[in-house]
mmCIF file with all atom_site columns, C-alpha atoms in Angstrom:
data_model
loop_
_atom_site.group_PDB
_atom_site.id
_atom_site.type_symbol
_atom_site.label_atom_id
_atom_site.label_alt_id
_atom_site.label_comp_id
_atom_site.label_asym_id
_atom_site.label_entity_id
_atom_site.label_seq_id
_atom_site.pdbx_PDB_ins_code
_atom_site.Cartn_x
_atom_site.Cartn_y
_atom_site.Cartn_z
_atom_site.occupancy
_atom_site.B_iso_or_equiv
_atom_site.pdbx_formal_charge
_atom_site.auth_seq_id
_atom_site.auth_comp_id
_atom_site.auth_asym_id
_atom_site.auth_atom_id
_atom_site.pdbx_PDB_model_num
ATOM 1   C CA . MET A 1 1   ? 18.261  5.734   30.159  1.00 44.00 ? 278 MET A CA 1
ATOM 2   C CA . LEU A 1 2   ? 16.309  2.864   28.598  1.00 60.00 ? 279 LEU A CA 1
ATOM 3   C CA . LEU A 1 3   ? 13.641  5.368   27.271  1.00 63.00 ? 280 LEU A CA 1
ATOM 4   C CA . HIS A 1 4   ? 16.313  7.588   25.717  1.00 75.00 ? 281 HIS A CA 1
ATOM 5   C CA . ASP A 1 5   ? 17.765  4.410   23.959  1.00 82.00 ? 282 ASP A CA 1
ATOM 6   C CA . ALA A 1 6   ? 14.386  3.442   22.628  1.00 82.00 ? 283 ALA A CA 1
ATOM 7   C CA . SER A 1 7   ? 13.778  6.995   21.398  1.00 88.00 ? 284 SER A CA 1
ATOM 8   C CA . VAL A 1 8   ? 17.117  7.043   19.585  1.00 90.00 ? 285 VAL A CA 1
ATOM 9   C CA . GLU A 1 9   ? 16.427  3.654   18.038  1.00 89.00 ? 286 GLU A CA 1
ATOM 10  C CA . PHE A 1 10  ? 12.906  4.603   16.974  1.00 90.00 ? 287 PHE A CA 1
ATOM 11  C CA . HIS A 1 11  ? 14.210  7.976   15.574  1.00 91.00 ? 288 HIS A CA 1
ATOM 12  C CA . ASP A 1 12  ? 16.728  6.006   13.531  1.00 92.00 ? 289 ASP A CA 1
ATOM 13  C CA . PHE A 1 13  ? 13.993  3.573   12.291  1.00 92.00 ? 290 PHE A CA 1
ATOM 14  C CA . PHE A 1 14  ? 11.815  6.559   11.362  1.00 92.00 ? 291 PHE A CA 1
ATOM 15  C CA . GLU A 1 15  ? 14.501  8.278   9.450   1.00 94.00 ? 292 GLU A CA 1
ATOM 16  C CA . ARG A 1 16  ? 15.465  5.142   7.480   1.00 93.00 ? 293 ARG A CA 1
ATOM 17  C CA . HIS A 1 17  ? 11.846  3.992   6.634   1.00 94.00 ? 294 HIS A CA 1
ATOM 18  C CA . TYR A 1 18  ? 9.407   6.815   6.604   1.00 95.00 ? 295 TYR A CA 1
ATOM 19  C CA . ALA A 1 19  ? 9.920   7.631   2.936   1.00 94.00 ? 296 ALA A CA 1
ATOM 20  C CA . GLU A 1 20  ? 9.425   3.904   1.941   1.00 94.00 ? 297 GLU A CA 1
ATOM 21  C CA . LEU A 1 21  ? 6.356   3.648   4.025   1.00 95.00 ? 298 LEU A CA 1
ATOM 22  C CA . ALA A 1 22  ? 4.905   6.851   2.456   1.00 95.00 ? 299 ALA A CA 1
ATOM 23  C CA . ARG A 1 23  ? 5.669   5.475   -0.972  1.00 94.00 ? 300 ARG A CA 1
ATOM 24  C CA . LEU A 1 24  ? 3.897   2.260   -0.182  1.00 94.00 ? 301 LEU A CA 1
ATOM 25  C CA . ALA A 1 25  ? 0.818   4.115   1.016   1.00 93.00 ? 302 ALA A CA 1
ATOM 26  C CA . HIS A 1 26  ? 0.860   6.307   -2.002  1.00 94.00 ? 303 HIS A CA 1
ATOM 27  C CA . LEU A 1 27  ? 0.942   3.351   -4.394  1.00 92.00 ? 304 LEU A CA 1
ATOM 28  C CA . LEU A 1 28  ? -1.819  1.694   -2.388  1.00 91.00 ? 305 LEU A CA 1
ATOM 29  C CA . THR A 1 29  ? -4.164  4.760   -2.267  1.00 90.00 ? 306 THR A CA 1
ATOM 30  C CA . GLY A 1 30  ? -3.020  6.865   -5.091  1.00 88.00 ? 307 GLY A CA 1
ATOM 31  C CA . GLU A 1 31  ? -3.106  10.007  -2.937  1.00 87.00 ? 308 GLU A CA 1
ATOM 32  C CA . THR A 1 32  ? -0.027  11.887  -1.814  1.00 88.00 ? 309 THR A CA 1
ATOM 33  C CA . ASP A 1 33  ? -1.420  13.668  1.197   1.00 88.00 ? 310 ASP A CA 1
ATOM 34  C CA . THR A 1 34  ? -3.202  10.499  2.328   1.00 90.00 ? 311 THR A CA 1
ATOM 35  C CA . ALA A 1 35  ? 0.083   8.616   1.976   1.00 92.00 ? 312 ALA A CA 1
ATOM 36  C CA . ASP A 1 36  ? 1.907   10.892  4.172   1.00 92.00 ? 313 ASP A CA 1
ATOM 37  C CA . ASP A 1 37  ? -0.818  10.783  6.816   1.00 93.00 ? 314 ASP A CA 1
ATOM 38  C CA . LEU A 1 38  ? -0.928  7.018   6.716   1.00 93.00 ? 315 LEU A CA 1
ATOM 39  C CA . ALA A 1 39  ? 2.796   6.762   6.951   1.00 94.00 ? 316 ALA A CA 1
ATOM 40  C CA . ALA A 1 40  ? 2.878   9.181   10.003  1.00 93.00 ? 317 ALA A CA 1
ATOM 41  C CA . ASP A 1 41  ? -0.103  7.401   11.687  1.00 93.00 ? 318 ASP A CA 1
ATOM 42  C CA . ALA A 1 42  ? 1.531   3.986   11.212  1.00 93.00 ? 319 ALA A CA 1
ATOM 43  C CA . LEU A 1 43  ? 4.843   5.272   12.780  1.00 93.00 ? 320 LEU A CA 1
ATOM 44  C CA . VAL A 1 44  ? 2.801   6.694   15.702  1.00 92.00 ? 321 VAL A CA 1
ATOM 45  C CA . ALA A 1 45  ? 1.206   3.270   16.225  1.00 91.00 ? 322 ALA A CA 1
ATOM 46  C CA . LEU A 1 46  ? 4.654   1.665   16.000  1.00 91.00 ? 323 LEU A CA 1
ATOM 47  C CA . TRP A 1 47  ? 6.131   4.113   18.586  1.00 91.00 ? 324 TRP A CA 1
ATOM 48  C CA . GLN A 1 48  ? 3.341   3.094   20.986  1.00 89.00 ? 325 GLN A CA 1
ATOM 49  C CA . ARG A 1 49  ? 4.507   -0.503  20.719  1.00 87.00 ? 326 ARG A CA 1
ATOM 50  C CA . TRP A 1 50  ? 8.226   0.220   20.228  1.00 89.00 ? 327 TRP A CA 1
ATOM 51  C CA . ASP A 1 51  ? 9.160   -1.445  23.428  1.00 82.00 ? 328 ASP A CA 1
ATOM 52  C CA . ARG A 1 52  ? 7.997   -4.831  22.006  1.00 82.00 ? 329 ARG A CA 1
ATOM 53  C CA . LEU A 1 53  ? 8.820   -4.141  18.394  1.00 83.00 ? 330 LEU A CA 1
ATOM 54  C CA . ARG A 1 54  ? 12.391  -3.064  18.852  1.00 77.00 ? 331 ARG A CA 1
ATOM 55  C CA . ASP A 1 55  ? 13.500  -6.587  19.634  1.00 78.00 ? 332 ASP A CA 1
ATOM 56  C CA . ALA A 1 56  ? 11.345  -8.258  16.871  1.00 78.00 ? 333 ALA A CA 1
ATOM 57  C CA . ASP A 1 57  ? 12.996  -9.981  13.915  1.00 79.00 ? 334 ASP A CA 1
ATOM 58  C CA . HIS A 1 58  ? 11.361  -7.814  11.283  1.00 86.00 ? 335 HIS A CA 1
ATOM 59  C CA . PRO A 1 59  ? 9.925   -4.511  12.496  1.00 87.00 ? 336 PRO A CA 1
ATOM 60  C CA . LEU A 1 60  ? 9.846   -3.173  8.970   1.00 90.00 ? 337 LEU A CA 1
ATOM 61  C CA . ALA A 1 61  ? 7.632   -5.996  7.824   1.00 89.00 ? 338 ALA A CA 1
ATOM 62  C CA . TYR A 1 62  ? 5.285   -5.161  10.766  1.00 89.00 ? 339 TYR A CA 1
ATOM 63  C CA . ALA A 1 63  ? 5.371   -1.532  9.756   1.00 92.00 ? 340 ALA A CA 1
ATOM 64  C CA . ARG A 1 64  ? 4.520   -2.357  6.053   1.00 92.00 ? 341 ARG A CA 1
ATOM 65  C CA . GLY A 1 65  ? 1.617   -4.475  7.445   1.00 91.00 ? 342 GLY A CA 1
ATOM 66  C CA . VAL A 1 66  ? 0.303   -1.539  9.560   1.00 92.00 ? 343 VAL A CA 1
ATOM 67  C CA . VAL A 1 67  ? 0.516   0.900   6.495   1.00 93.00 ? 344 VAL A CA 1
ATOM 68  C CA . THR A 1 68  ? -1.290  -1.678  4.326   1.00 93.00 ? 345 THR A CA 1
ATOM 69  C CA . ASN A 1 69  ? -4.109  -2.242  6.829   1.00 92.00 ? 346 ASN A CA 1
ATOM 70  C CA . MET A 1 70  ? -4.503  1.436   7.361   1.00 93.00 ? 347 MET A CA 1
ATOM 71  C CA . ALA A 1 71  ? -4.627  2.091   3.615   1.00 92.00 ? 348 ALA A CA 1
ATOM 72  C CA . ARG A 1 72  ? -7.244  -0.666  3.287   1.00 90.00 ? 349 ARG A CA 1
ATOM 73  C CA . GLU A 1 73  ? -9.414  0.954   5.987   1.00 89.00 ? 350 GLU A CA 1
ATOM 74  C CA . ARG A 1 74  ? -9.075  4.409   4.424   1.00 88.00 ? 351 ARG A CA 1
ATOM 75  C CA . ILE A 1 75  ? -10.154 3.020   1.043   1.00 85.00 ? 352 ILE A CA 1
ATOM 76  C CA . ARG A 1 76  ? -13.072 1.136   2.531   1.00 84.00 ? 353 ARG A CA 1
ATOM 77  C CA . GLY A 1 77  ? -14.048 4.328   4.426   1.00 82.00 ? 354 GLY A CA 1
ATOM 78  C CA . ALA A 1 78  ? -13.921 6.436   1.111   1.00 79.00 ? 355 ALA A CA 1
ATOM 79  C CA . VAL A 1 79  ? -16.117 3.736   -0.692  1.00 75.00 ? 356 VAL A CA 1
ATOM 80  C CA . ARG A 1 80  ? -18.619 3.813   2.135   1.00 73.00 ? 357 ARG A CA 1
ATOM 81  C CA . GLU A 1 81  ? -18.732 7.554   1.929   1.00 75.00 ? 358 GLU A CA 1
ATOM 82  C CA . ARG A 1 82  ? -19.182 7.599   -1.827  1.00 72.00 ? 359 ARG A CA 1
ATOM 83  C CA . ARG A 1 83  ? -22.071 5.164   -1.471  1.00 67.00 ? 360 ARG A CA 1
ATOM 84  C CA . ARG A 1 84  ? -23.806 7.304   1.195   1.00 63.00 ? 361 ARG A CA 1
ATOM 85  C CA . ILE A 1 85  ? -23.531 10.338  -1.082  1.00 63.00 ? 362 ILE A CA 1
ATOM 86  C CA . ALA A 1 86  ? -24.807 8.320   -3.989  1.00 61.00 ? 363 ALA A CA 1
ATOM 87  C CA . LEU A 1 87  ? -27.748 7.133   -1.925  1.00 55.00 ? 364 LEU A CA 1
ATOM 88  C CA . PHE A 1 88  ? -28.444 10.622  -0.643  1.00 54.00 ? 365 PHE A CA 1
ATOM 89  C CA . TRP A 1 89  ? -28.546 12.000  -4.017  1.00 56.00 ? 366 TRP A CA 1
ATOM 90  C CA . SER A 1 90  ? -30.394 8.961   -5.450  1.00 51.00 ? 367 SER A CA 1
ATOM 91  C CA . ARG A 1 91  ? -28.362 9.136   -8.577  1.00 48.00 ? 368 ARG A CA 1
ATOM 92  C CA . ALA A 1 92  ? -27.399 6.011   -10.373 1.00 49.00 ? 369 ALA A CA 1
ATOM 93  C CA . PRO A 1 93  ? -23.617 5.956   -11.282 1.00 50.00 ? 370 PRO A CA 1
ATOM 94  C CA . GLU A 1 94  ? -22.895 6.709   -14.923 1.00 54.00 ? 371 GLU A CA 1
ATOM 95  C CA . ARG A 1 95  ? -21.647 3.874   -17.058 1.00 56.00 ? 372 ARG A CA 1
ATOM 96  C CA . ALA A 1 96  ? -18.670 4.299   -19.330 1.00 53.00 ? 373 ALA A CA 1
ATOM 97  C CA . GLU A 1 97  ? -18.591 2.557   -22.616 1.00 58.00 ? 374 GLU A CA 1
ATOM 98  C CA . GLY A 1 98  ? -15.258 1.091   -23.739 1.00 56.00 ? 375 GLY A CA 1
ATOM 99  C CA . PRO A 1 99  ? -11.834 1.113   -21.943 1.00 51.00 ? 376 PRO A CA 1
ATOM 100 C CA . ASP A 1 100 ? -10.806 4.137   -19.976 1.00 45.00 ? 377 ASP A CA 1
ATOM 101 C CA . VAL A 1 101 ? -7.840  5.464   -22.063 1.00 46.00 ? 378 VAL A CA 1
ATOM 102 C CA . ALA A 1 102 ? -6.295  7.361   -19.183 1.00 48.00 ? 379 ALA A CA 1
ATOM 103 C CA . ALA A 1 103 ? -6.304  4.093   -17.067 1.00 41.00 ? 380 ALA A CA 1
ATOM 104 C CA . VAL A 1 104 ? -4.579  2.196   -19.818 1.00 39.00 ? 381 VAL A CA 1
ATOM 105 C CA . VAL A 1 105 ? -1.770  4.846   -19.914 1.00 51.00 ? 382 VAL A CA 1
ATOM 106 C CA . ASP A 1 106 ? -1.461  5.611   -16.151 1.00 65.00 ? 383 ASP A CA 1
ATOM 107 C CA . VAL A 1 107 ? 0.030   2.844   -14.078 1.00 79.00 ? 384 VAL A CA 1
ATOM 108 C CA . ARG A 1 108 ? -1.211  4.350   -10.863 1.00 81.00 ? 385 ARG A CA 1
ATOM 109 C CA . THR A 1 109 ? -4.742  4.337   -12.224 1.00 80.00 ? 386 THR A CA 1
ATOM 110 C CA . ALA A 1 110 ? -4.413  0.798   -13.413 1.00 83.00 ? 387 ALA A CA 1
ATOM 111 C CA . LEU A 1 111 ? -3.051  -0.338  -9.953  1.00 87.00 ? 388 LEU A CA 1
ATOM 112 C CA . ALA A 1 112 ? -6.183  1.433   -8.373  1.00 86.00 ? 389 ALA A CA 1
ATOM 113 C CA . ARG A 1 113 ? -8.399  -0.755  -10.512 1.00 88.00 ? 390 ARG A CA 1
ATOM 114 C CA . LEU A 1 114 ? -7.019  -3.910  -8.896  1.00 92.00 ? 391 LEU A CA 1
ATOM 115 C CA . PRO A 1 115 ? -8.583  -5.374  -5.754  1.00 93.00 ? 392 PRO A CA 1
ATOM 116 C CA . PHE A 1 116 ? -6.651  -4.294  -2.720  1.00 91.00 ? 393 PHE A CA 1
ATOM 117 C CA . ARG A 1 117 ? -4.964  -7.633  -1.971  1.00 93.00 ? 394 ARG A CA 1
ATOM 118 C CA . LYS A 1 118 ? -3.789  -7.988  -5.488  1.00 94.00 ? 395 LYS A CA 1
ATOM 119 C CA . ARG A 1 119 ? -2.595  -4.379  -5.709  1.00 93.00 ? 396 ARG A CA 1
ATOM 120 C CA . SER A 1 120 ? -0.691  -4.909  -2.343  1.00 92.00 ? 397 SER A CA 1
ATOM 121 C CA . CYS A 1 121 ? 0.993   -7.972  -3.506  1.00 93.00 ? 398 CYS A CA 1
ATOM 122 C CA . VAL A 1 122 ? 2.052   -6.480  -6.882  1.00 92.00 ? 399 VAL A CA 1
ATOM 123 C CA . VAL A 1 123 ? 3.215   -3.252  -5.254  1.00 90.00 ? 400 VAL A CA 1
ATOM 124 C CA . LEU A 1 124 ? 5.254   -4.971  -2.553  1.00 92.00 ? 401 LEU A CA 1
ATOM 125 C CA . ARG A 1 125 ? 6.770   -7.671  -4.928  1.00 93.00 ? 402 ARG A CA 1
ATOM 126 C CA . HIS A 1 126 ? 7.529   -5.310  -7.911  1.00 88.00 ? 403 HIS A CA 1
ATOM 127 C CA . ALA A 1 127 ? 7.731   -1.692  -6.693  1.00 85.00 ? 404 ALA A CA 1
ATOM 128 C CA . PHE A 1 128 ? 9.438   -2.519  -3.392  1.00 88.00 ? 405 PHE A CA 1
ATOM 129 C CA . ASP A 1 129 ? 11.177  -5.706  -4.748  1.00 88.00 ? 406 ASP A CA 1
ATOM 130 C CA . LEU A 1 130 ? 10.269  -7.729  -1.634  1.00 91.00 ? 407 LEU A CA 1
ATOM 131 C CA . SER A 1 131 ? 10.540  -11.442 -1.622  1.00 93.00 ? 408 SER A CA 1
ATOM 132 C CA . GLU A 1 132 ? 7.366   -13.578 -1.569  1.00 95.00 ? 409 GLU A CA 1
ATOM 133 C CA . LYS A 1 133 ? 8.226   -14.409 2.097   1.00 93.00 ? 410 LYS A CA 1
ATOM 134 C CA . ASP A 1 134 ? 8.638   -10.768 3.119   1.00 91.00 ? 411 ASP A CA 1
ATOM 135 C CA . THR A 1 135 ? 5.450   -9.729  1.186   1.00 92.00 ? 412 THR A CA 1
ATOM 136 C CA . ALA A 1 136 ? 3.557   -12.531 2.961   1.00 93.00 ? 413 ALA A CA 1
ATOM 137 C CA . ALA A 1 137 ? 4.926   -11.332 6.328   1.00 89.00 ? 414 ALA A CA 1
ATOM 138 C CA . ALA A 1 138 ? 3.893   -7.713  5.627   1.00 88.00 ? 415 ALA A CA 1
ATOM 139 C CA . LEU A 1 139 ? 0.426   -8.662  4.667   1.00 91.00 ? 416 LEU A CA 1
ATOM 140 C CA . GLY A 1 140 ? -0.106  -11.467 7.143   1.00 90.00 ? 417 GLY A CA 1
ATOM 141 C CA . ILE A 1 141 ? -0.918  -13.960 4.417   1.00 93.00 ? 418 ILE A CA 1
ATOM 142 C CA . SER A 1 142 ? 0.675   -17.174 3.129   1.00 95.00 ? 419 SER A CA 1
ATOM 143 C CA . VAL A 1 143 ? 3.485   -17.337 0.553   1.00 96.00 ? 420 VAL A CA 1
ATOM 144 C CA . GLY A 1 144 ? 1.065   -19.204 -1.708  1.00 96.00 ? 421 GLY A CA 1
ATOM 145 C CA . THR A 1 145 ? -1.503  -16.500 -1.485  1.00 96.00 ? 422 THR A CA 1
ATOM 146 C CA . VAL A 1 146 ? 1.242   -13.901 -2.383  1.00 96.00 ? 423 VAL A CA 1
ATOM 147 C CA . LYS A 1 147 ? 2.164   -15.994 -5.503  1.00 97.00 ? 424 LYS A CA 1
ATOM 148 C CA . SER A 1 148 ? -1.393  -16.373 -6.592  1.00 96.00 ? 425 SER A CA 1
ATOM 149 C CA . GLN A 1 149 ? -2.448  -12.752 -5.923  1.00 96.00 ? 426 GLN A CA 1
ATOM 150 C CA . THR A 1 150 ? 0.728   -11.375 -7.525  1.00 95.00 ? 427 THR A CA 1
ATOM 151 C CA . SER A 1 151 ? 0.160   -13.572 -10.621 1.00 95.00 ? 428 SER A CA 1
ATOM 152 C CA . LYS A 1 152 ? -3.472  -12.648 -10.944 1.00 95.00 ? 429 LYS A CA 1
ATOM 153 C CA . GLY A 1 153 ? -2.741  -8.957  -10.353 1.00 93.00 ? 430 GLY A CA 1
ATOM 154 C CA . MET A 1 154 ? -0.057  -8.791  -13.080 1.00 93.00 ? 431 MET A CA 1
ATOM 155 C CA . ALA A 1 155 ? -2.404  -10.668 -15.357 1.00 92.00 ? 432 ALA A CA 1
ATOM 156 C CA . GLU A 1 156 ? -4.970  -7.946  -14.797 1.00 91.00 ? 433 GLU A CA 1
ATOM 157 C CA . LEU A 1 157 ? -2.403  -5.226  -15.309 1.00 88.00 ? 434 LEU A CA 1
ATOM 158 C CA . GLU A 1 158 ? -1.464  -6.800  -18.544 1.00 88.00 ? 435 GLU A CA 1
ATOM 159 C CA . ARG A 1 159 ? -5.011  -6.724  -19.674 1.00 88.00 ? 436 ARG A CA 1
ATOM 160 C CA . ILE A 1 160 ? -5.428  -3.102  -18.642 1.00 82.00 ? 437 ILE A CA 1
ATOM 161 C CA . LEU A 1 161 ? -1.979  -1.787  -19.720 1.00 79.00 ? 438 LEU A CA 1
ATOM 162 C CA . GLY A 1 162 ? -1.029  -4.112  -22.444 1.00 75.00 ? 439 GLY A CA 1
ATOM 163 C CA . ALA A 1 163 ? 1.562   -6.870  -22.065 1.00 66.00 ? 440 ALA A CA 1
ATOM 164 C CA . ARG A 1 164 ? 4.561   -4.632  -22.881 1.00 57.00 ? 441 ARG A CA 1
ATOM 165 C CA . ALA A 1 165 ? 3.603   -1.923  -20.360 1.00 57.00 ? 442 ALA A CA 1
ATOM 166 C CA . ALA A 1 166 ? 3.045   -4.476  -17.663 1.00 58.00 ? 443 ALA A CA 1
ATOM 167 C CA . GLY A 1 167 ? 6.356   -6.162  -18.448 1.00 57.00 ? 444 GLY A CA 1
ATOM 168 C CA . ASP A 1 168 ? 8.098   -2.753  -18.272 1.00 54.00 ? 445 ASP A CA 1
ATOM 169 C CA . LEU A 1 169 ? 6.572   -2.231  -14.922 1.00 58.00 ? 446 LEU A CA 1
ATOM 170 C CA . VAL A 1 170 ? 7.987   -5.500  -13.608 1.00 58.00 ? 447 VAL A CA 1
ATOM 171 C CA . THR A 1 171 ? 11.507  -4.777  -14.948 1.00 52.00 ? 448 THR A CA 1
ATOM 172 C CA . GLY A 1 172 ? 11.423  -1.087  -13.843 1.00 51.00 ? 449 GLY A CA 1
ATOM 173 C CA . ARG A 1 173 ? 11.421  0.494   -17.319 1.00 42.00 ? 450 ARG A CA 1
ATOM 174 C CA . ARG A 1 174 ? 8.700   2.840   -17.513 1.00 40.00 ? 451 ARG A CA 1
ATOM 175 C CA . SER A 1 175 ? 8.196   4.436   -20.916 1.00 39.00 ? 452 SER A CA 1
ATOM 176 C CA . ARG A 1 176 ? 6.484   7.863   -21.374 1.00 34.00 ? 453 ARG A CA 1
#
């Protein structure tokens, strides 16, 4: 009977939070298919620990942390693979002169240019409207680090997108 109750509880958790976790993964990685995979993998990991997590104070915060860590590992793996390919072909990366116009216009591209921790803080604080405390819990960092990384991340987005576009991002007004 207990296994059935746990299964029902987890199914309810899955139904309520899968889309949000996939959206978080998408904003962190910029890849739709990868985001779906990461959300599913994170939920499998949660199911394996559900007996302990179901009584936790904030299982969603833990789930966000799992997605964030998996996204970080996915990005690191992709970077390592690109480096191996570049070394194999012995070709120096091409240098672009001037700002990348597409990156200035596209918020996702601009987010991808942020270092992972800043991106995570900006996404959780502004796209998911989490408090500093909830963001800190999801990322396993201090509230002070969340404040600092969010501020620095937003400053970088302002530099990339322009102050008006970055302000629109925070207030939820996206102009096209």
